């Protein structure tokens, strides 16, 4: 064919189910001209393969029988899976045609015309007058003067070496060591598809698909420390997962590496990364790091660090089970199970389950469920479920729901709801409700509601005394007695 001119080949499954008129489209359209050829497979189905001599030879031209008095049926073609097969699309007979196939380049259920007399020619005279289609149909979407082959099939089936390989690849790859599967996945997108779409679970662990399906990312499964060390010295960015099985060694990311950050993934048969002792690493969804000692890690959504004893972690939706050192910062969202000894957690959002030691700075809408030791600073609208020990400094609009022990210093507009033990120091506009063995010291404009056997020492503020067993010492600006 002449390369300077578009030759259209429109291929799909011919639909005979319903007349276009039933869904408001024209049943007939004026024949667009001699450049438009209608062909059909005469009910035989069309097959293709790499070594089949002809696809086009399986069609019979029907133009003369469908065009009557310059009018023809408003033909329609619909999608079938074979239309995306490379073996069909690149078949030597079809390769150079311009394709406008339903469900691929064109809308599924492609009609010749989808317009009305307002938008489109409806008589042969309209066509002779040069009236164009202005609808969503084929005749409006292509260069109307170019040759068009309209090929209606009853079915399209085929195979090619490529398709056969695709079927064999999963079996073939299942016999390979994981490391080789990972490497093969870099070679060919069909190999990659097998790795990425591996079924549900494997004996070695939960299978996940890497979130970044970038074609240029080489996903590697690494089994030995020596290979990991060698990989970290390469100049390309490393995307890897620790492999499993009897030959796998526990892996540690150690020194700073040439190309940072290193990306930790979990796609198939992933094992935990044993340790991070340096370097910069991004842990993606589904990954697990057992211990972090130093270096810098970003924990993305669905990534887990079991124990942190040093270094710096940015939590972007991930989870740290236990912080015993180093500094963790919640950047977007995420959570920390337990903080002890000397860990530090900064959270503008997210949650800590238990603070046993160390320091937590909670702001925004962050929440600490229990404080039993260490020190928590609350800002913004952050909240604590229960303080049983340690020290809390709360300002802003923070809320402490229960205090059974420890010390709470509250100012600003902080609310301390239910104090039954421990010591609470309130000033500013803060308010506290105390009972039981609670000790409260109140000053400035703060307010205390005291019940039961609570003890309140006043240096100003307002105290509401409920009942007769409350102990009130010092001086308050306002004392309000309520009946028991
Ligand atoms: Zn039209």
CSV table of C-alpha atoms in Angstrom, one decimal, residues 111-460:
chain,number,residue,atom,x,y,z
A,111,UNK,CA,-21.1,1.7,14.8
A,112,UNK,CA,-20.7,3.2,11.4
A,113,UNK,CA,-22.9,6.1,12.5
A,114,UNK,CA,-24.3,7.2,15.8
A,115,UNK,CA,-25.8,10.5,14.8
A,116,UNK,CA,-29.1,11.9,13.5
A,117,UNK,CA,-30.2,13.9,10.4
A,118,UNK,CA,-28.9,17.0,12.3
A,119,UNK,CA,-25.4,15.7,12.5
A,120,UNK,CA,-24.9,13.2,9.7
A,121,UNK,CA,-25.8,12.4,6.1
A,122,UNK,CA,-29.0,10.2,6.0
A,123,UNK,CA,-29.5,9.9,2.2
A,124,UNK,CA,-27.2,9.1,-0.7
A,125,UNK,CA,-27.8,12.7,-1.8
A,126,UNK,CA,-26.4,14.0,1.5
A,127,UNK,CA,-23.2,11.9,0.7
A,128,UNK,CA,-23.1,13.2,-2.8
A,129,UNK,CA,-23.4,16.8,-1.4
A,130,UNK,CA,-20.3,16.1,0.8
A,131,UNK,CA,-22.2,16.3,4.1
A,132,UNK,CA,-19.8,15.0,6.8
A,133,UNK,CA,-20.6,12.8,9.8
A,134,UNK,CA,-20.4,14.7,13.1
A,135,UNK,CA,-21.1,11.8,15.4
A,136,UNK,CA,-19.1,9.3,17.5
A,137,UNK,CA,-19.4,6.6,14.8
A,138,UNK,CA,-16.6,5.2,12.7
A,139,UNK,CA,-17.4,7.4,9.7
A,140,UNK,CA,-16.9,10.5,11.8
A,141,UNK,CA,-13.7,9.3,13.3
A,142,UNK,CA,-11.6,8.4,10.2
A,143,UNK,CA,-10.5,10.3,7.2
A,144,UNK,CA,-13.6,9.8,5.1
A,145,UNK,CA,-11.8,9.7,1.8
A,146,UNK,CA,-9.4,6.9,2.7
A,147,UNK,CA,-9.8,3.3,1.9
A,148,UNK,CA,-11.5,1.3,4.6
A,149,UNK,CA,-11.7,-2.5,5.1
A,150,UNK,CA,-14.6,-3.4,7.4
A,151,UNK,CA,-14.0,-7.0,8.6
A,152,UNK,CA,-16.8,-8.6,10.5
A,153,UNK,CA,-16.1,-11.9,12.2
A,154,UNK,CA,-18.1,-14.5,14.1
A,155,UNK,CA,-15.1,-15.4,16.2
A,156,UNK,CA,-11.3,-14.8,16.2
A,157,UNK,CA,-8.9,-17.4,17.5
A,158,UNK,CA,-5.2,-17.9,17.2
A,159,UNK,CA,-1.9,-18.9,18.6
A,160,UNK,CA,1.7,-17.8,18.0
A,161,UNK,CA,5.0,-18.7,19.4
A,162,UNK,CA,4.6,-15.6,21.6
A,163,UNK,CA,1.2,-16.7,22.9
A,164,UNK,CA,2.5,-20.3,23.5
A,165,UNK,CA,5.4,-18.9,25.5
A,166,UNK,CA,3.1,-16.9,27.6
A,167,UNK,CA,1.2,-20.0,28.5
A,168,UNK,CA,4.4,-22.0,29.3
A,169,UNK,CA,6.2,-19.3,31.3
A,170,UNK,CA,4.5,-19.8,34.6
A,171,UNK,CA,5.3,-23.5,34.5
A,172,UNK,CA,8.8,-22.8,33.3
A,173,UNK,CA,9.4,-20.2,36.0
A,174,UNK,CA,8.1,-22.3,38.8
A,175,UNK,CA,11.1,-24.6,38.3
A,176,UNK,CA,13.6,-21.8,38.7
A,177,UNK,CA,15.2,-20.5,41.9
A,178,UNK,CA,13.6,-17.3,43.0
A,179,UNK,CA,16.6,-15.2,42.2
A,180,UNK,CA,16.4,-16.3,38.6
A,181,UNK,CA,12.7,-15.6,38.5
A,182,UNK,CA,13.5,-12.1,39.6
A,183,UNK,CA,16.1,-11.6,37.0
A,184,UNK,CA,14.0,-13.1,34.2
A,185,UNK,CA,11.3,-10.6,35.2
A,186,UNK,CA,13.7,-7.9,34.1
A,187,UNK,CA,14.1,-9.4,30.7
A,188,UNK,CA,10.6,-9.6,29.3
A,189,UNK,CA,7.3,-8.1,30.4
A,190,UNK,CA,5.7,-11.5,30.2
A,191,UNK,CA,8.1,-12.9,32.7
A,192,UNK,CA,7.5,-9.8,34.9
A,193,UNK,CA,3.8,-10.4,34.6
A,194,UNK,CA,4.2,-13.9,36.0
A,195,UNK,CA,6.2,-12.6,39.0
A,196,UNK,CA,3.8,-9.8,39.7
A,197,UNK,CA,0.6,-11.9,39.3
A,198,UNK,CA,1.7,-14.9,41.2
A,199,UNK,CA,-1.3,-16.5,42.9
A,200,UNK,CA,-2.5,-15.7,46.5
A,201,UNK,CA,-0.1,-17.3,48.9
A,202,UNK,CA,3.0,-19.4,48.7
A,203,UNK,CA,4.5,-21.5,51.5
A,204,UNK,CA,7.2,-19.0,52.1
A,205,UNK,CA,5.0,-16.0,52.7
A,206,UNK,CA,2.3,-13.7,51.5
A,207,UNK,CA,2.6,-12.7,47.9
A,208,UNK,CA,2.1,-9.1,47.0
A,209,UNK,CA,2.5,-7.0,43.9
A,210,UNK,CA,5.0,-4.2,44.0
A,211,UNK,CA,3.1,-1.0,44.0
A,212,UNK,CA,5.3,0.7,41.5
A,213,UNK,CA,4.9,-1.3,38.3
A,214,UNK,CA,7.6,0.5,36.4
A,215,UNK,CA,9.0,-1.2,33.4
A,216,UNK,CA,12.5,0.2,34.1
A,217,UNK,CA,12.6,-1.1,37.7
A,218,UNK,CA,14.6,-4.3,37.9
A,219,UNK,CA,13.1,-6.3,40.7
A,220,UNK,CA,15.7,-8.7,42.2
A,221,UNK,CA,15.4,-11.4,44.8
A,222,UNK,CA,18.6,-11.6,46.8
A,223,UNK,CA,19.5,-14.6,48.9
A,224,UNK,CA,23.0,-14.0,50.2
A,225,UNK,CA,24.7,-11.2,52.1
A,226,UNK,CA,27.6,-11.2,49.7
A,227,UNK,CA,25.3,-10.6,46.8
A,228,UNK,CA,23.5,-7.8,48.7
A,229,UNK,CA,26.8,-6.2,49.6
A,230,UNK,CA,27.9,-6.4,45.9
A,231,UNK,CA,24.6,-4.9,44.8
A,232,UNK,CA,24.8,-2.0,47.1
A,233,UNK,CA,28.1,-1.0,45.4
A,234,UNK,CA,26.5,-0.8,42.0
A,235,UNK,CA,25.6,2.6,40.6
A,236,UNK,CA,22.1,1.7,39.7
A,237,UNK,CA,19.2,2.0,42.2
A,238,UNK,CA,18.6,-1.4,43.8
A,239,UNK,CA,15.0,-2.7,44.1
A,240,UNK,CA,15.1,-6.0,45.9
A,241,UNK,CA,13.4,-8.4,48.2
A,242,UNK,CA,15.1,-10.9,50.5
A,243,UNK,CA,14.6,-14.4,49.2
A,244,UNK,CA,13.4,-17.4,51.3
A,245,UNK,CA,14.2,-21.1,51.4
A,246,UNK,CA,17.0,-23.2,52.7
A,247,UNK,CA,19.8,-21.3,51.0
A,248,UNK,CA,18.7,-17.9,52.0
A,249,UNK,CA,20.8,-16.0,54.6
A,250,UNK,CA,19.4,-13.3,56.9
A,251,UNK,CA,20.2,-10.0,55.1
A,252,UNK,CA,21.5,-6.8,56.5
A,253,UNK,CA,21.6,-3.4,54.7
A,254,UNK,CA,24.8,-1.9,56.1
A,255,UNK,CA,26.8,1.0,54.7
A,256,UNK,CA,25.6,4.0,52.7
A,257,UNK,CA,25.4,2.9,49.1
A,258,UNK,CA,26.1,4.5,45.8
A,259,UNK,CA,22.5,4.9,44.6
A,260,UNK,CA,20.1,5.9,47.4
A,261,UNK,CA,17.6,5.0,48.5
A,262,UNK,CA,17.5,1.3,48.2
A,263,UNK,CA,14.0,0.0,47.7
A,264,UNK,CA,12.8,-3.0,49.7
A,265,UNK,CA,9.9,-4.8,48.1
A,266,UNK,CA,7.7,-7.8,48.8
A,267,UNK,CA,6.2,-9.4,45.7
A,268,UNK,CA,6.6,-13.2,45.8
A,269,UNK,CA,7.9,-15.4,48.6
A,270,UNK,CA,9.2,-12.4,50.4
A,271,UNK,CA,11.2,-12.8,53.7
A,272,UNK,CA,11.9,-10.2,56.3
A,273,UNK,CA,15.0,-8.0,55.9
A,274,UNK,CA,16.9,-9.0,59.0
A,275,UNK,CA,18.5,-5.6,59.8
A,276,UNK,CA,19.2,-2.1,58.7
A,277,UNK,CA,22.6,-0.9,60.1
A,278,UNK,CA,23.2,2.1,57.8
A,279,UNK,CA,22.2,3.5,54.5
A,280,UNK,CA,18.9,4.9,53.2
A,281,UNK,CA,16.1,2.6,52.5
A,282,UNK,CA,12.5,2.9,51.4
A,283,UNK,CA,10.3,0.0,52.6
A,284,UNK,CA,7.4,-0.6,50.3
A,285,UNK,CA,4.0,-2.2,51.0
A,286,UNK,CA,4.1,-5.7,52.5
A,287,UNK,CA,7.8,-5.6,53.5
A,288,UNK,CA,9.0,-6.4,57.0
A,289,UNK,CA,12.3,-5.3,58.6
A,290,UNK,CA,13.2,-7.2,61.8
A,291,UNK,CA,15.6,-4.7,63.4
A,292,UNK,CA,16.8,-1.3,62.7
A,293,UNK,CA,20.0,-0.1,64.3
A,294,UNK,CA,21.1,3.0,62.3
A,295,UNK,CA,20.6,4.6,59.0
A,296,UNK,CA,17.4,6.0,57.6
A,297,UNK,CA,14.2,4.2,56.6
A,298,UNK,CA,11.0,5.4,55.1
A,299,UNK,CA,8.1,3.0,56.0
A,300,UNK,CA,5.5,3.2,53.4
A,301,UNK,CA,1.9,2.1,53.8
A,302,UNK,CA,1.8,-1.6,54.7
A,303,UNK,CA,5.5,-1.8,55.6
A,304,UNK,CA,6.5,-3.0,59.1
A,305,UNK,CA,9.5,-2.5,61.3
A,306,UNK,CA,9.5,-4.9,64.2
A,307,UNK,CA,12.1,-3.3,66.4
A,308,UNK,CA,13.9,0.0,66.2
A,309,UNK,CA,16.9,0.6,68.4
A,310,UNK,CA,18.5,3.5,66.6
A,311,UNK,CA,18.6,5.5,63.4
A,312,UNK,CA,15.8,7.6,61.8
A,313,UNK,CA,12.5,6.4,60.5
A,314,UNK,CA,9.9,8.3,58.5
A,315,UNK,CA,6.5,6.7,58.8
A,316,UNK,CA,4.4,7.2,55.7
A,317,UNK,CA,1.5,4.9,56.5
A,318,UNK,CA,3.8,2.1,57.9
A,319,UNK,CA,4.0,0.5,61.4
A,320,UNK,CA,6.7,0.1,64.0
A,321,UNK,CA,6.0,-2.6,66.5
A,322,UNK,CA,8.5,-1.3,69.1
A,323,UNK,CA,10.8,1.7,69.4
A,324,UNK,CA,13.6,1.3,71.9
A,325,UNK,CA,15.9,4.0,70.5
A,326,UNK,CA,16.4,6.3,67.6
A,327,UNK,CA,13.8,8.7,66.3
A,328,UNK,CA,10.6,7.9,64.4
A,329,UNK,CA,8.5,10.6,62.8
A,330,UNK,CA,5.0,10.0,61.5
A,331,UNK,CA,4.9,12.1,58.3
A,332,UNK,CA,1.5,11.3,56.9
A,333,UNK,CA,-0.1,8.5,58.8
A,334,UNK,CA,1.0,5.4,60.5
A,335,UNK,CA,1.3,3.8,63.9
A,336,UNK,CA,3.7,2.7,66.5
A,337,UNK,CA,3.0,-0.2,68.9
A,338,UNK,CA,5.3,0.4,71.8
A,339,UNK,CA,7.9,3.0,72.8
A,340,UNK,CA,10.3,2.2,75.5
A,341,UNK,CA,13.7,3.2,77.0
A,342,UNK,CA,15.0,6.0,74.9
A,343,UNK,CA,13.0,6.0,71.8
A,344,UNK,CA,11.5,9.2,70.4
A,345,UNK,CA,8.4,9.4,68.2
A,346,UNK,CA,7.0,12.6,66.6
A,347,UNK,CA,3.5,12.3,65.4
A,348,UNK,CA,1.4,15.0,63.8
A,349,UNK,CA,-1.1,12.1,63.0
A,350,UNK,CA,-1.3,8.4,63.6
A,351,UNK,CA,-1.2,6.4,66.8
A,352,UNK,CA,1.1,4.9,69.5
A,353,UNK,CA,-0.4,2.0,71.4
A,354,UNK,CA,1.8,2.2,74.5
A,355,UNK,CA,4.5,4.7,75.6
A,356,UNK,CA,6.6,3.0,78.3
A,357,UNK,CA,9.6,5.2,78.1
A,358,UNK,CA,11.4,7.6,75.8
A,359,UNK,CA,9.6,10.7,74.4
A,360,UNK,CA,6.6,11.1,72.2
A,361,UNK,CA,5.5,14.4,70.7
A,362,UNK,CA,1.9,14.1,69.5
A,363,UNK,CA,0.1,16.9,67.6
A,364,UNK,CA,-2.7,17.2,65.1
A,365,UNK,CA,-5.1,14.5,65.7
A,366,UNK,CA,-2.5,12.0,66.8
A,367,UNK,CA,-3.4,9.6,69.7
A,368,UNK,CA,-1.5,7.7,72.3
A,369,UNK,CA,-3.7,5.0,73.8
A,370,UNK,CA,-1.7,4.4,77.0
A,371,UNK,CA,1.2,6.2,78.7
A,372,UNK,CA,2.9,4.2,81.4
A,373,UNK,CA,6.3,5.8,81.4
A,374,UNK,CA,8.5,8.2,79.6
A,375,UNK,CA,7.3,11.6,78.5
A,376,UNK,CA,4.5,12.6,76.2
A,377,UNK,CA,4.1,16.2,74.8
A,378,UNK,CA,0.6,16.8,73.6
A,379,UNK,CA,-0.2,19.7,71.2
A,380,UNK,CA,-3.1,20.6,68.9
A,381,UNK,CA,-6.0,18.2,69.2
A,382,UNK,CA,-3.9,15.2,70.1
A,383,UNK,CA,-5.2,12.8,72.8
A,384,UNK,CA,-4.2,10.2,75.3
A,385,UNK,CA,-6.5,7.4,76.3
A,386,UNK,CA,-5.0,6.6,79.7
A,387,UNK,CA,-2.0,8.0,81.7
A,388,UNK,CA,-0.9,5.3,84.2
A,389,UNK,CA,2.7,6.5,84.7
A,390,UNK,CA,5.4,8.7,83.2
A,391,UNK,CA,4.8,12.4,82.5
A,392,UNK,CA,2.5,14.2,80.1
A,393,UNK,CA,2.8,17.9,79.2
A,394,UNK,CA,-0.4,19.0,77.4
A,395,UNK,CA,-1.2,22.3,75.8
A,396,UNK,CA,-3.6,23.6,73.1
A,397,UNK,CA,-6.8,21.7,72.7
A,398,UNK,CA,-5.4,18.3,73.7
A,399,UNK,CA,-7.5,15.8,75.7
A,400,UNK,CA,-6.4,13.3,78.3
A,401,UNK,CA,-9.2,10.9,78.9
A,402,UNK,CA,-8.1,9.0,82.0
A,403,UNK,CA,-5.4,9.4,84.6
A,404,UNK,CA,-4.7,6.6,87.0
A,405,UNK,CA,-1.0,7.4,87.8
A,406,UNK,CA,1.9,9.5,86.7
A,407,UNK,CA,2.0,13.2,86.3
A,408,UNK,CA,0.0,15.4,83.9
A,409,UNK,CA,0.8,19.1,83.3
A,410,UNK,CA,-2.1,20.7,81.5
A,411,UNK,CA,-2.5,24.3,80.3
A,412,UNK,CA,-4.1,26.2,77.5
A,413,UNK,CA,-7.5,24.7,76.7
A,414,UNK,CA,-6.6,21.1,77.6
A,415,UNK,CA,-9.2,18.9,79.1
A,416,UNK,CA,-8.3,16.1,81.6
A,417,UNK,CA,-11.4,14.0,81.9
A,418,UNK,CA,-11.3,11.3,84.5
A,419,UNK,CA,-8.5,11.5,87.1
A,420,UNK,CA,-8.7,8.7,89.7
A,421,UNK,CA,-5.0,8.6,90.6
A,422,UNK,CA,-1.7,10.2,89.9
A,423,UNK,CA,-1.0,13.9,90.0
A,424,UNK,CA,-2.5,16.6,87.7
A,425,UNK,CA,-1.3,20.2,87.5
A,426,UNK,CA,-3.7,22.5,85.7
A,427,UNK,CA,-3.3,26.1,84.8
A,428,UNK,CA,-4.3,28.5,82.0
A,429,UNK,CA,-7.8,27.6,80.9
A,430,UNK,CA,-7.4,23.9,81.4
A,431,UNK,CA,-10.1,21.9,83.1
A,432,UNK,CA,-10.0,18.6,85.1
A,433,UNK,CA,-12.4,16.2,86.6
A,434,UNK,CA,-11.0,14.3,89.6
A,435,UNK,CA,-12.1,11.6,92.0
A,436,UNK,CA,-10.7,8.7,94.0
A,437,UNK,CA,-7.0,9.0,94.9
A,438,UNK,CA,-6.4,11.9,92.5
A,439,UNK,CA,-4.2,14.8,93.5
A,440,UNK,CA,-4.8,18.0,91.6
A,441,UNK,CA,-3.0,21.3,91.8
A,442,UNK,CA,-4.9,24.2,90.3
A,443,UNK,CA,-3.8,27.7,89.4
A,444,UNK,CA,-4.5,30.7,87.1
A,445,UNK,CA,-7.9,30.4,85.5
A,446,UNK,CA,-8.1,26.6,85.4
A,447,UNK,CA,-11.1,24.7,86.6
A,448,UNK,CA,-11.4,21.5,88.7
A,449,UNK,CA,-14.4,19.4,89.4
A,450,UNK,CA,-13.5,17.3,92.4
A,451,UNK,CA,-15.5,14.2,93.5
A,452,UNK,CA,-15.1,11.4,96.1
A,453,UNK,CA,-11.8,11.5,98.1
A,454,UNK,CA,-9.9,13.7,95.6
A,455,UNK,CA,-7.3,16.1,96.9
A,456,UNK,CA,-7.1,19.6,95.4
A,457,UNK,CA,-4.5,22.1,96.3
A,458,UNK,CA,-5.4,25.6,95.1
A,459,UNK,CA,-3.1,28.4,94.0
A,460,UNK,CA,-5.9,30.2,92.2
